[in-house]
PDB file of C-alpha atoms in Angstrom:
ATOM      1  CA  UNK A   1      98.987  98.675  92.577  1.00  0.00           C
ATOM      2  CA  UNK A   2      96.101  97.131  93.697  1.00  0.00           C
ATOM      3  CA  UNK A   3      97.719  95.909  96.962  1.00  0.00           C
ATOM      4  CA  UNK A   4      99.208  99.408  97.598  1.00  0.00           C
ATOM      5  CA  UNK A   5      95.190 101.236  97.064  1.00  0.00           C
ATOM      6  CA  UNK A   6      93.804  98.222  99.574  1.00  0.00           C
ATOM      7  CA  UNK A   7      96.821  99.309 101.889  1.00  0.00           C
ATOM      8  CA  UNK A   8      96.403 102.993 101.517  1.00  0.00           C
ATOM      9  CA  UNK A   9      92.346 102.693 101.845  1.00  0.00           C
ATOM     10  CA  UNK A  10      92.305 100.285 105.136  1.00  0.00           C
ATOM     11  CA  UNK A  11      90.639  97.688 103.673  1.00  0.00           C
ATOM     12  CA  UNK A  12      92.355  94.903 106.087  1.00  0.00           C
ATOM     13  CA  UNK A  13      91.988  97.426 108.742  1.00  0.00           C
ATOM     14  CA  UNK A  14      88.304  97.619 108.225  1.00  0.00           C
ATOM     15  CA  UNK A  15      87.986  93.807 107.247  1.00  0.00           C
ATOM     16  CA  UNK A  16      89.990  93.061 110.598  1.00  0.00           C
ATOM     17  CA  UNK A  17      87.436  95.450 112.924  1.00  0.00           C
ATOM     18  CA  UNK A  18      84.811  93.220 111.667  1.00  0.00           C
ATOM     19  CA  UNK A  19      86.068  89.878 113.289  1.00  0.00           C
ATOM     20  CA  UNK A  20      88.353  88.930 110.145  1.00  0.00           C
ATOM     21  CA  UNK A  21      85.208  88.920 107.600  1.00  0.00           C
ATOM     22  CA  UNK A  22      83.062  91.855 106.241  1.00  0.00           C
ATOM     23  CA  UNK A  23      80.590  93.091 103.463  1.00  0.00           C
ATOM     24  CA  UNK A  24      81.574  95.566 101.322  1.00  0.00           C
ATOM     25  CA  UNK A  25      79.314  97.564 102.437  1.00  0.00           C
ATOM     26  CA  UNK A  26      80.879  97.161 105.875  1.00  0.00           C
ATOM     27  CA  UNK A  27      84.300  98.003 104.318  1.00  0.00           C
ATOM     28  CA  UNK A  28      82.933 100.788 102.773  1.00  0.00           C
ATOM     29  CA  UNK A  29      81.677 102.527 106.543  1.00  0.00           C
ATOM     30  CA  UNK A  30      84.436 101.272 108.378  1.00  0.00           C
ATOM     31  CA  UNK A  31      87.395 102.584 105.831  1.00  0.00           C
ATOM     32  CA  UNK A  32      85.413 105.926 105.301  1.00  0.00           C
ATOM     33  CA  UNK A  33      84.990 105.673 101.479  1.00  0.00           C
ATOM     34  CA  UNK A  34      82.375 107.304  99.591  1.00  0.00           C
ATOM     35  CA  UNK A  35      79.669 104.219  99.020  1.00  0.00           C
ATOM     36  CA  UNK A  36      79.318 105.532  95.096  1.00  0.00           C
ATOM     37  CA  UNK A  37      82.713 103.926  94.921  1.00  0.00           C
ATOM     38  CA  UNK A  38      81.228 100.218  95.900  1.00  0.00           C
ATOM     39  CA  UNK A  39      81.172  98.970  92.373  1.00  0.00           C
ATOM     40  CA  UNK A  40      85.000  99.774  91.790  1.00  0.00           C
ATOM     41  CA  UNK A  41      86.026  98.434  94.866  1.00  0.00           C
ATOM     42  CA  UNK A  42      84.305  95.216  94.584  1.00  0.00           C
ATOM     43  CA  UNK A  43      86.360  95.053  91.372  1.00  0.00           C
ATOM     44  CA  UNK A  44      89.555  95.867  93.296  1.00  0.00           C
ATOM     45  CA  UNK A  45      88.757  93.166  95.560  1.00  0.00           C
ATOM     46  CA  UNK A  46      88.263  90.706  92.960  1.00  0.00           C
ATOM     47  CA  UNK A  47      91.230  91.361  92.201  1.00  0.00           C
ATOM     48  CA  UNK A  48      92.813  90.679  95.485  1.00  0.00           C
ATOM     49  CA  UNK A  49      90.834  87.369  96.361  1.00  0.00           C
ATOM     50  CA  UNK A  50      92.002  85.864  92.828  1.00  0.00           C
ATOM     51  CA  UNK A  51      95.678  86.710  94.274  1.00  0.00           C
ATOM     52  CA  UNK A  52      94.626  85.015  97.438  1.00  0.00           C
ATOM     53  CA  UNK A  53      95.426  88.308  99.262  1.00  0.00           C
ATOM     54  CA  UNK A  54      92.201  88.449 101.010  1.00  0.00           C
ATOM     55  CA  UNK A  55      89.566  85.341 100.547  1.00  0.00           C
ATOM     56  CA  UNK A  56      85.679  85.108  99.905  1.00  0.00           C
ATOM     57  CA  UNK A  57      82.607  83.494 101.549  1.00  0.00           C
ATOM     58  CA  UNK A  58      79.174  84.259 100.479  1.00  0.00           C
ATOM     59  CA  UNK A  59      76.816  84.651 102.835  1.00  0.00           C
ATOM     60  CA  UNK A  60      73.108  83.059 104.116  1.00  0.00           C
ATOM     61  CA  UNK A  61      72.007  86.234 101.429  1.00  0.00           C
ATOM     62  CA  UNK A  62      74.225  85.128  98.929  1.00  0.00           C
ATOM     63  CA  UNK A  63      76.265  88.698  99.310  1.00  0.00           C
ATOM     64  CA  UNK A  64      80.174  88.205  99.502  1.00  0.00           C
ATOM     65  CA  UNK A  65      82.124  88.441 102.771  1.00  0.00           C
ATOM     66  CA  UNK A  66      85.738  89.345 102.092  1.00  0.00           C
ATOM     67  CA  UNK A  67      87.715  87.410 105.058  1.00  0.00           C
ATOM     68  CA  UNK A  68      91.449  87.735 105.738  1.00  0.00           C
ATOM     69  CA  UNK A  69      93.734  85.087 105.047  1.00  0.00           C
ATOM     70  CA  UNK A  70      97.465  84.314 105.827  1.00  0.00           C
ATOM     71  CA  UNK A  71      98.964  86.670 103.359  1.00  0.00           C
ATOM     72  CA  UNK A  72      96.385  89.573 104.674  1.00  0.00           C
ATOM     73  CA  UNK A  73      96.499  88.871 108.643  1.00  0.00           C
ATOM     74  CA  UNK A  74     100.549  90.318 108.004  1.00  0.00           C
ATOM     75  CA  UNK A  75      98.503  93.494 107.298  1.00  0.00           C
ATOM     76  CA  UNK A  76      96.964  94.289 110.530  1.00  0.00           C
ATOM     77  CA  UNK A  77      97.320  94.182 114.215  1.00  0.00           C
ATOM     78  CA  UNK A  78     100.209  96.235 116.186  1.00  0.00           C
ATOM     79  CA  UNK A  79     103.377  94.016 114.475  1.00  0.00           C
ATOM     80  CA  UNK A  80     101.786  94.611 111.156  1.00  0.00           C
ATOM     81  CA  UNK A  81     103.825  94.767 107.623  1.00  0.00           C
ATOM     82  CA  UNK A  82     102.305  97.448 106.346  1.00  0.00           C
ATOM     83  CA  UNK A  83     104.986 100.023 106.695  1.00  0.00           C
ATOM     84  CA  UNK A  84     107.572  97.743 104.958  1.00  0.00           C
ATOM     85  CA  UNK A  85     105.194  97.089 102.369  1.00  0.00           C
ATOM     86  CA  UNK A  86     104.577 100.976 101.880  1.00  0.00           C
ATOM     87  CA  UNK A  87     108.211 101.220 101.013  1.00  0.00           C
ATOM     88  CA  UNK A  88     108.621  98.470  98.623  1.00  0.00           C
ATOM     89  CA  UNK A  89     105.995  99.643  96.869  1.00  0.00           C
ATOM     90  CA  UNK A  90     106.855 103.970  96.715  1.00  0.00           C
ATOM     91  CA  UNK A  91     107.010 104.645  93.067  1.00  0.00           C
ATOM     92  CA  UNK A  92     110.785 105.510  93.651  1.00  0.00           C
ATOM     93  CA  UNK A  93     111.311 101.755  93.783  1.00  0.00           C
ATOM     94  CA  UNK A  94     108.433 100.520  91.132  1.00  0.00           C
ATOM     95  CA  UNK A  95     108.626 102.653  88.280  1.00  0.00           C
ATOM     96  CA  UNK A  96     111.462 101.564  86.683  1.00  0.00           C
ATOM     97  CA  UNK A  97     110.162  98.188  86.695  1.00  0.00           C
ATOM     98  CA  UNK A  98     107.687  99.670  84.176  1.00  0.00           C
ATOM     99  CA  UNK A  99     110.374 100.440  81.657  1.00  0.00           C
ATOM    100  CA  UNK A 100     111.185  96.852  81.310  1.00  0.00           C
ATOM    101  CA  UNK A 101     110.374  96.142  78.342  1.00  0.00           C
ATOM    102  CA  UNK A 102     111.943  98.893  76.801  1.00  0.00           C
ATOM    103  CA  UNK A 103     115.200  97.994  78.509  1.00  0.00           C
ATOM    104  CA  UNK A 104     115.370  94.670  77.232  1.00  0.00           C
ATOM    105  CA  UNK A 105     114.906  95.838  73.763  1.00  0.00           C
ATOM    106  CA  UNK A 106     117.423  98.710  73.983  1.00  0.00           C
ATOM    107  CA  UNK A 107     121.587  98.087  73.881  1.00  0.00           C
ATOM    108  CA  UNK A 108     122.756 100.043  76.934  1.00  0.00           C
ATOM    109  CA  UNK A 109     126.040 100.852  77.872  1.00  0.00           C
ATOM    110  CA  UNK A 110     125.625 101.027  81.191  1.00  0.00           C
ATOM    111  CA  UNK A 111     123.001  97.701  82.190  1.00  0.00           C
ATOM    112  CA  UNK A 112     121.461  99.133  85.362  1.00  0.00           C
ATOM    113  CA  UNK A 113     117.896  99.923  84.651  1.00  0.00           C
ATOM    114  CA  UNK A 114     117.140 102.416  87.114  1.00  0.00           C
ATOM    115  CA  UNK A 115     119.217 104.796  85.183  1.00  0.00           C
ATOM    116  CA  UNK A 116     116.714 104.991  82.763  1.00  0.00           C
ATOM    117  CA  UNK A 117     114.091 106.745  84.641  1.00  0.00           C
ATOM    118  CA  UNK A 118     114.944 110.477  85.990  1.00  0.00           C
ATOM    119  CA  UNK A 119     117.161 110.312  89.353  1.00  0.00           C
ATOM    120  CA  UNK A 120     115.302 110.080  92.642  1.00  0.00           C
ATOM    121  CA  UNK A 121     116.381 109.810  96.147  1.00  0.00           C
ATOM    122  CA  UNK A 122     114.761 108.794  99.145  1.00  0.00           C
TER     123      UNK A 122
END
């Protein structure tokens, strides 16, 4: 879910208009978020550089400059993967996965685990 806010918010977008590395607070004006919301998204980030999504240089004022790496430089540009990752991650295709547990516990009839969450369609 984290990947799927940083894709709805911009963030490589923003990071990318910056020369491939930004502040947050450069993030923050470039994406158009409210700056109250700093804090949570330098959690959100930390949460992204540990997956290696984006990376992390500090700078000369020992601030951190979120740059984009290999997995994030698919995110931006005019061939970008953002689309396809939009659909892999709709809650249509997700949410079951959240149920996973339960299915494992539970003996089903019928093994497909999609059928345990109401019906959807695209």
């Amino acid at each position: 879910m984290a990947l799927k806010s940083t894709l709805d918010l911009g963030v490589a977008d923003a990071i990318h208009h910056h020369g491939g590395a930004a502040t947050l607070t450069q993030i923050v004006a470039t994406a158009k978020l409210h700056p109250s919301k700093i804090s949570w998204l330098r959690r959100l980030m930390r949460v992204l550089t540990i997956s290696s999504v984006f990376g992390t240089e500090h700078s000369a004022d020992a601030k951190a400059v979120y740059t984009l790496t290999s997995a994030s430089r698919l995110l931006v540009g005019l061939a970008n993967m953002v689309p396809i990752m939009n659909m892999l991650l709709h809650p249509i295709l997700v949410s079951p996965f959240s149920d996973l547990g339960a299915w494992f516990q539970q003996e089903l009839l019928d093994p497909d685990l999609f059928k345990l969450k109401p019906s959807n369609t695209f």
